[in-house]
Short mmCIF file of C-alpha atoms in Angstrom, two decimals:
data_model
loop_
_atom_site.label_atom_id
_atom_site.label_comp_id
_atom_site.label_asym_id
_atom_site.label_seq_id
_atom_site.Cartn_x
_atom_site.Cartn_y
_atom_site.Cartn_z
CA UNK A 26 -31.94 -3.47 21.14
CA UNK A 27 -28.87 -4.53 22.20
CA UNK A 28 -26.84 -3.55 25.11
CA UNK A 29 -24.25 -4.47 26.84
CA UNK A 30 -23.60 -4.54 30.59
CA UNK A 31 -20.46 -5.47 33.19
CA UNK A 32 -21.23 -9.31 33.93
CA UNK A 33 -22.63 -10.23 37.80
CA UNK A 34 -22.30 -13.21 39.69
CA UNK A 35 -25.79 -14.09 39.03
CA UNK A 36 -25.69 -13.91 35.41
CA UNK A 37 -22.76 -15.75 33.94
CA UNK A 38 -20.94 -17.16 37.17
CA UNK A 39 -21.27 -19.75 39.88
CA UNK A 40 -18.19 -19.04 41.98
CA UNK A 41 -18.24 -17.00 45.24
CA UNK A 42 -19.95 -13.35 44.97
CA UNK A 43 -17.14 -12.10 47.17
CA UNK A 44 -14.94 -12.66 44.27
CA UNK A 45 -14.93 -9.29 42.31
CA UNK A 46 -13.88 -8.39 38.34
CA UNK A 47 -11.42 -7.94 37.54
CA UNK A 48 -9.97 -11.73 38.43
CA UNK A 49 -6.03 -11.73 38.10
CA UNK A 50 -4.81 -15.03 36.38
CA UNK A 51 -2.65 -17.30 38.24
CA UNK A 52 -1.36 -20.74 38.01
CA UNK A 53 -2.14 -23.14 40.26
CA UNK A 54 -1.01 -26.46 40.40
CA UNK A 55 -2.80 -30.02 41.75
CA UNK A 56 -2.98 -31.50 44.07
CA UNK A 57 -0.67 -30.46 46.08
CA UNK A 58 0.42 -33.42 47.05
CA UNK A 59 3.39 -34.71 44.94
CA UNK A 60 2.53 -38.25 45.58
CA UNK A 61 -0.56 -38.13 44.38
CA UNK A 62 0.11 -36.44 41.32
CA UNK A 63 -0.55 -38.24 37.31
CA UNK A 64 1.37 -37.27 34.69
CA UNK A 65 -0.35 -37.93 31.35
CA UNK A 66 1.67 -37.44 28.08
CA UNK A 67 0.44 -35.79 25.11
CA UNK A 68 2.05 -35.62 21.21
CA UNK A 69 2.57 -32.09 19.48
CA UNK A 70 0.66 -33.11 15.97
CA UNK A 71 1.26 -29.04 14.22
CA UNK A 72 -1.94 -27.62 15.65
CA UNK A 73 -2.83 -29.05 18.86
CA UNK A 74 -1.74 -32.21 21.49
CA UNK A 75 -3.16 -35.81 21.28
CA UNK A 76 -3.76 -38.38 23.80
CA UNK A 77 -3.20 -41.93 22.76
CA UNK A 78 -3.38 -43.88 25.68
CA UNK A 79 -6.63 -45.74 26.66
CA UNK A 80 -6.66 -45.45 29.79
CA UNK A 81 -5.17 -41.33 30.19
CA UNK A 82 -7.62 -40.84 27.87
CA UNK A 83 -10.17 -41.65 29.88
CA UNK A 84 -9.05 -40.14 32.71
CA UNK A 85 -8.78 -36.80 31.18
CA UNK A 86 -12.16 -36.89 30.15
CA UNK A 87 -14.30 -38.11 33.21
CA UNK A 88 -12.06 -35.80 35.06
CA UNK A 89 -13.05 -32.50 33.91
CA UNK A 90 -13.78 -32.89 29.99
CA UNK A 91 -10.56 -32.23 28.72
CA UNK A 92 -10.19 -32.42 24.40
CA UNK A 93 -12.22 -34.43 22.34
CA UNK A 94 -12.93 -37.58 20.35
CA UNK A 95 -10.81 -37.80 17.09
CA UNK A 96 -13.73 -39.69 15.39
CA UNK A 97 -16.56 -38.70 18.10
CA UNK A 98 -18.22 -35.46 18.61
CA UNK A 99 -17.11 -34.93 22.16
CA UNK A 100 -16.76 -38.14 24.33
CA UNK A 101 -14.01 -40.72 22.72
CA UNK A 102 -15.57 -44.16 22.17
CA UNK A 103 -13.18 -47.16 21.48
CA UNK A 104 -14.50 -50.39 20.08
CA UNK A 105 -15.24 -52.79 22.64
CA UNK A 106 -13.06 -56.29 21.18
CA UNK A 107 -15.00 -59.24 22.73
CA UNK A 108 -14.19 -61.82 20.14
CA UNK A 109 -17.42 -59.83 17.81
CA UNK A 110 -15.69 -58.48 14.35
CA UNK A 111 -16.36 -55.03 14.12
CA UNK A 112 -19.00 -53.94 11.38
CA UNK A 113 -17.67 -51.70 8.11
CA UNK A 114 -19.45 -50.52 5.00
CA UNK A 115 -17.90 -51.33 1.73
CA UNK A 116 -17.21 -48.16 0.98
CA UNK A 117 -15.22 -47.35 3.86
CA UNK A 118 -13.53 -51.15 3.39
CA UNK A 119 -12.01 -50.44 0.18
CA UNK A 120 -10.73 -46.57 1.38
CA UNK A 121 -8.72 -48.30 3.85
CA UNK A 122 -7.19 -50.77 1.55
CA UNK A 123 -6.71 -48.04 -0.87
CA UNK A 124 -4.92 -46.32 2.10
CA UNK A 125 -2.98 -49.25 2.98
CA UNK A 126 -1.65 -49.81 -0.44
CA UNK A 127 -0.85 -46.16 -1.08
CA UNK A 128 0.79 -45.68 2.03
CA UNK A 129 3.03 -49.21 2.29
CA UNK A 130 4.70 -47.80 -1.07
CA UNK A 131 5.50 -44.38 0.21
CA UNK A 132 7.88 -46.37 2.36
CA UNK A 133 9.84 -47.68 -0.51
CA UNK A 134 10.96 -44.85 -2.08
CA UNK A 135 12.80 -41.83 -1.49
CA UNK A 136 10.50 -38.15 -0.54
CA UNK A 137 11.67 -36.53 -3.22
CA UNK A 138 10.47 -39.23 -6.11
CA UNK A 139 7.43 -39.45 -4.33
CA UNK A 140 6.45 -35.71 -4.59
CA UNK A 141 7.09 -35.60 -8.64
CA UNK A 142 5.54 -39.07 -9.25
CA UNK A 143 2.51 -37.81 -7.53
CA UNK A 144 2.68 -34.14 -9.08
CA UNK A 145 2.67 -36.16 -12.48
CA UNK A 146 -0.22 -38.07 -11.57
CA UNK A 147 -1.96 -35.57 -10.45
CA UNK A 148 -1.56 -33.43 -14.05
CA UNK A 149 -1.90 -36.02 -15.50
CA UNK A 150 -5.40 -36.55 -13.92
CA UNK A 151 -6.09 -33.00 -14.49
CA UNK A 152 -5.74 -33.01 -17.65
CA UNK A 153 -7.53 -36.05 -19.07
CA UNK A 154 -10.53 -34.83 -16.56
CA UNK A 155 -10.34 -31.94 -18.96
CA UNK A 156 -10.50 -33.75 -22.05
CA UNK A 157 -13.34 -35.57 -20.66
CA UNK A 158 -15.66 -32.20 -19.86
CA UNK A 159 -16.36 -34.30 -16.91
CA UNK A 160 -16.34 -32.83 -13.23
CA UNK A 161 -12.09 -32.88 -11.71
CA UNK A 162 -12.03 -35.16 -8.45
CA UNK A 163 -9.11 -35.46 -6.71
CA UNK A 164 -9.99 -37.34 -4.24
CA UNK A 165 -11.83 -39.99 -4.90
CA UNK A 166 -8.78 -43.56 -6.25
CA UNK A 167 -8.80 -45.51 -8.72
CA UNK A 168 -8.86 -48.62 -6.22
CA UNK A 169 -13.06 -48.06 -5.69
CA UNK A 170 -14.47 -51.27 -7.82
CA UNK A 171 -16.89 -53.95 -6.20
CA UNK A 172 -13.47 -56.27 -5.83
CA UNK A 173 -12.83 -56.89 -2.06
CA UNK A 174 -11.93 -61.19 -2.69
CA UNK A 175 -8.79 -60.59 -2.36
CA UNK A 176 -9.38 -59.26 1.22
CA UNK A 177 -12.28 -62.23 2.24
CA UNK A 178 -11.37 -64.57 4.84
CA UNK A 179 -13.20 -68.23 3.85
CA UNK A 180 -12.04 -70.28 7.46
CA UNK A 181 -11.94 -67.55 10.46
CA UNK A 182 -11.58 -70.42 12.50
CA UNK A 183 -7.52 -70.46 11.48
CA UNK A 184 -7.04 -67.37 12.93
CA UNK A 185 -5.45 -67.29 16.09
CA UNK A 186 -7.08 -64.69 18.42
CA UNK A 187 -4.80 -61.10 17.98
CA UNK A 188 -5.81 -61.85 14.13
CA UNK A 189 -9.07 -62.51 15.12
CA UNK A 190 -9.32 -58.98 15.85
CA UNK A 191 -8.20 -57.55 12.51
CA UNK A 192 -11.30 -59.59 11.26
CA UNK A 193 -14.28 -57.04 9.98
CA UNK A 194 -17.94 -57.83 9.01
CA UNK A 195 -18.24 -55.62 5.33
CA UNK A 196 -21.94 -54.93 4.63
CA UNK A 197 -23.23 -53.08 1.05
CA UNK A 198 -23.45 -49.48 1.12
CA UNK A 199 -26.35 -48.04 2.70
CA UNK A 200 -27.05 -44.93 0.04
CA UNK A 201 -30.43 -46.56 -0.60
CA UNK A 202 -33.62 -46.77 1.51
CA UNK A 203 -34.56 -49.99 -0.17
CA UNK A 204 -37.13 -51.84 1.82
CA UNK A 205 -35.12 -55.54 0.52
CA UNK A 206 -31.77 -53.90 1.83
CA UNK A 207 -31.42 -56.42 4.75
CA UNK A 208 -32.47 -59.28 2.59
CA UNK A 209 -29.53 -58.14 0.01
CA UNK A 210 -26.89 -57.21 2.45
CA UNK A 211 -24.53 -60.30 1.98
CA UNK A 212 -22.09 -59.74 4.57
CA UNK A 213 -18.47 -60.69 4.08
CA UNK A 214 -15.70 -61.14 7.04
CA UNK A 215 -12.66 -59.77 5.47
CA UNK A 216 -9.23 -58.84 6.64
CA UNK A 217 -8.37 -55.28 7.61
CA UNK A 218 -5.12 -54.40 7.18
CA UNK A 219 -5.45 -50.56 8.31
CA UNK A 220 -6.03 -50.12 11.75
CA UNK A 221 -7.64 -46.50 12.84
CA UNK A 222 -7.25 -45.19 17.10
CA UNK A 223 -9.50 -43.17 18.31
CA UNK A 224 -7.12 -40.37 20.28
CA UNK A 225 -8.29 -36.91 22.67
CA UNK A 226 -7.66 -33.96 20.47
CA UNK A 227 -6.67 -31.32 23.58
CA UNK A 228 -6.38 -27.78 21.86
CA UNK A 229 -3.49 -25.66 22.54
CA UNK A 230 -5.36 -23.50 25.56
CA UNK A 231 -6.19 -26.92 27.06
CA UNK A 232 -2.63 -28.55 26.54
CA UNK A 233 -1.25 -25.61 28.51
CA UNK A 234 -3.67 -25.31 30.99
CA UNK A 235 -3.00 -28.96 31.96
CA UNK A 236 0.57 -28.32 31.15
CA UNK A 237 0.60 -25.05 33.32
CA UNK A 238 -2.21 -24.36 34.95
CA UNK A 239 -2.54 -28.31 36.85
CA UNK A 240 1.18 -29.79 36.28
CA UNK A 241 -0.25 -32.93 35.00
CA UNK A 242 0.54 -33.73 31.47
CA UNK A 243 3.55 -33.71 29.31
CA UNK A 244 4.20 -32.50 26.27
CA UNK A 245 6.18 -34.28 23.26
CA UNK A 246 7.39 -33.03 19.97
CA UNK A 247 9.72 -34.79 17.93
CA UNK A 248 11.04 -37.06 20.67
CA UNK A 249 11.74 -34.64 23.45
CA UNK A 250 9.94 -33.65 26.17
CA UNK A 251 9.23 -29.91 26.17
CA UNK A 252 9.09 -27.37 29.38
CA UNK A 253 7.08 -24.78 30.20
CA UNK A 254 9.03 -22.18 28.00
CA UNK A 255 9.19 -24.27 25.13
CA UNK A 256 5.36 -25.36 24.82
CA UNK A 257 4.92 -21.75 25.27
CA UNK A 258 6.63 -20.97 22.25
CA UNK A 259 6.26 -23.49 20.06
CA UNK A 260 1.97 -22.80 21.08
CA UNK A 261 2.32 -19.31 19.83
CA UNK A 262 4.44 -20.19 17.16
CA UNK A 263 1.22 -22.03 15.93
CA UNK A 264 -1.02 -19.41 17.03
CA UNK A 265 -0.55 -16.11 17.15
CA UNK A 266 -2.64 -15.60 19.80
CA UNK A 267 -2.54 -18.19 22.18
CA UNK A 268 -1.69 -15.85 24.86
CA UNK A 269 -5.17 -13.98 24.83
CA UNK A 270 -6.92 -17.45 24.26
CA UNK A 271 -5.42 -18.55 26.92
CA UNK A 272 -5.74 -16.01 29.56
CA UNK A 273 -9.59 -16.58 28.92
CA UNK A 274 -9.73 -20.05 28.65
CA UNK A 275 -7.88 -19.92 32.51
CA UNK A 276 -10.18 -17.42 33.80
CA UNK A 277 -13.61 -19.43 32.88
CA UNK A 278 -11.78 -22.40 34.07
CA UNK A 279 -10.82 -20.89 37.45
CA UNK A 280 -14.93 -20.25 37.79
CA UNK A 281 -15.75 -24.02 37.30
CA UNK A 282 -16.71 -23.88 33.95
CA UNK A 283 -16.51 -26.61 31.12
CA UNK A 284 -15.00 -24.63 28.14
CA UNK A 285 -14.75 -25.51 25.24
CA UNK A 286 -14.62 -24.64 21.18
CA UNK A 287 -16.85 -22.00 20.22
CA UNK A 288 -16.36 -21.99 16.11
CA UNK A 289 -19.31 -23.71 15.71
CA UNK A 290 -21.32 -21.15 16.62
CA UNK A 291 -19.59 -18.28 15.23
CA UNK A 292 -17.35 -17.34 18.49
CA UNK A 293 -13.87 -18.37 20.23
CA UNK A 294 -15.58 -20.66 23.37
CA UNK A 295 -18.17 -21.87 24.58
CA UNK A 296 -19.09 -22.30 28.28
CA UNK A 297 -20.42 -25.56 29.89
CA UNK A 298 -22.02 -25.64 33.56
CA UNK A 299 -21.77 -29.42 33.62
CA UNK A 300 -20.47 -30.35 30.57
CA UNK A 301 -21.23 -31.31 26.82
CA UNK A 302 -22.58 -34.52 27.77
CA UNK A 303 -25.10 -32.96 30.40
CA UNK A 304 -26.76 -29.94 28.65
CA UNK A 305 -26.11 -27.48 26.30
CA UNK A 306 -23.62 -24.68 27.02
CA UNK A 307 -25.36 -21.15 28.33
CA UNK A 308 -22.53 -18.66 26.82
CA UNK A 309 -20.44 -18.20 23.84
CA UNK A 310 -17.81 -16.11 24.76
CA UNK A 311 -16.11 -13.83 22.34
CA UNK A 312 -12.85 -12.64 22.91
CA UNK A 313 -11.55 -8.83 22.52
CA UNK A 314 -8.02 -7.48 23.57
CA UNK A 315 -8.09 -4.33 24.21
CA UNK A 316 -5.01 -3.34 22.83
CA UNK A 317 -5.28 -3.82 19.67
CA UNK A 318 -6.82 -0.91 17.92
CA UNK A 319 -6.66 -3.11 14.53
CA UNK A 320 -9.30 -5.97 15.65
CA UNK A 321 -12.43 -5.93 14.22
CA UNK A 322 -15.21 -5.57 16.63
CA UNK A 323 -18.02 -3.39 15.67
CA UNK A 324 -21.50 -3.37 16.15
CA UNK A 325 -22.52 -5.09 12.69
CA UNK A 326 -20.24 -8.16 13.89
CA UNK A 327 -22.03 -7.84 18.01
CA UNK A 328 -25.24 -7.92 16.26
CA UNK A 329 -24.28 -11.06 14.40
CA UNK A 330 -22.94 -12.45 17.72
CA UNK A 331 -26.19 -12.26 19.41
CA UNK A 332 -28.91 -13.08 16.69
CA UNK A 333 -27.05 -16.62 16.67
CA UNK A 334 -27.06 -16.36 20.69
CA UNK A 335 -30.63 -16.24 20.32
CA UNK A 336 -31.84 -18.51 18.14
CA UNK A 337 -29.76 -21.11 19.71
CA UNK A 338 -31.43 -20.06 23.44
CA UNK A 339 -27.56 -18.56 24.40
CA UNK A 340 -25.91 -15.73 25.68
CA UNK A 341 -22.83 -14.08 24.78
CA UNK A 342 -20.19 -12.92 26.50
CA UNK A 343 -17.53 -10.24 25.35
CA UNK A 344 -14.49 -11.12 27.04
CA UNK A 345 -12.24 -8.21 26.89
CA UNK A 346 -9.02 -8.90 28.08
CA UNK A 347 -6.72 -6.15 29.80
CA UNK A 348 -2.76 -6.75 28.92
CA UNK A 349 -0.14 -4.71 31.12
CA UNK A 350 1.30 -1.51 30.19
CA UNK A 351 5.07 -2.70 30.61
CA UNK A 352 6.87 -5.70 28.88
CA UNK A 353 6.27 -9.25 31.12
CA UNK A 354 7.98 -12.35 31.02
CA UNK A 355 5.31 -14.94 30.05
CA UNK A 356 4.69 -17.23 31.64
CA UNK A 357 5.37 -15.87 35.38
CA UNK A 358 3.26 -12.20 33.93
CA UNK A 359 0.07 -13.81 33.58
CA UNK A 360 -1.15 -12.90 35.91
CA UNK A 361 -0.69 -9.17 35.71
CA UNK A 362 -3.53 -9.76 32.88
CA UNK A 363 -7.29 -9.21 33.61
CA UNK A 364 -10.27 -10.32 31.93
CA UNK A 365 -13.86 -8.07 32.21
CA UNK A 366 -17.13 -9.52 31.62
CA UNK A 367 -19.38 -7.91 29.08
CA UNK A 368 -23.15 -9.81 28.81
CA UNK A 369 -25.14 -9.09 25.77
CA UNK A 370 -28.46 -8.94 26.25
CA UNK A 371 -31.17 -7.89 23.18
CA UNK A 372 -34.08 -6.42 24.06
CA UNK A 373 -37.08 -5.57 21.71
CA UNK A 374 -39.00 -2.02 22.58
CA UNK A 375 -42.20 -3.58 21.40
CA UNK A 376 -41.79 -6.02 23.80
CA UNK A 377 -41.15 -3.72 26.80
CA UNK A 378 -44.21 -1.48 25.64
CA UNK A 379 -46.68 -4.55 25.95
CA UNK A 380 -45.22 -5.21 28.90
CA UNK A 381 -45.38 -1.76 30.75
CA UNK A 382 -49.22 -1.51 29.14
#
């Protein structure tokens, strides 16, 4: 039996118990002293905001667990260049060389010519695969061969310090777990022409919280720094439910939780008390907008979310967003929104009877 109950301070929050529901959303700007304020720079990439500076990436993640690494599960990692080359699989090295050749030729041709050329190549590949009655492969490249001699460096000492940082050690692929893998490793020192730098990826809600809530981020789009109103308009065009999601994000961030995406567990957000690197998330947040009548929210979906939470040792919180009745101006009117928590618990009648007996 699954029941709903309003959130209690002891169950789903660690803030002052005198702070009753519903809690209003307001903007708090820290630090109060403008001379101590640090302004980070993020770049809008179409789906989110990315931070490219290594020092800014470290500060944002260490001072609030904001964002995630583009190549990492959570904390961004950076290759330490201490005169030791990076070790790379042969398959990965060949794929990067394919990218280098493809995108270098892209700059030499116009966009229209390149578009029609790729269409012709793709059509020819589909016809060829259909005639051979094999599996159609649109992902692999023609560069996946065993020849990497063009990139092998016989004399590493002839390169200067900056060029040594571009060197990588290419080893064989580890497709099979054979005992003689390390005996036949045959490493080769090659020149890596495609460097992939890790970035800190911020969601739209995280970026707007840093911009509007804390005032420590500036968002750049099309070589132009956007203000709060322009960012709100851009983020709303990207995600039509941005305002509702941001209200819930701001709500739980104000309570001291680390809020992350919950798509892995079928929810909207995950709530951490200390961050992803310290302990697992305790709550899965499901957002419900009361004003939207056509929103699909029934007991079937509730039971599915609850089942997922039980198998992962978590609890489900349904965050109901109450919008003001009258038209308000955003973002000044965000303080008129309110959030109500519903904590889901699953009680099995057989277990309850055994406890009473």
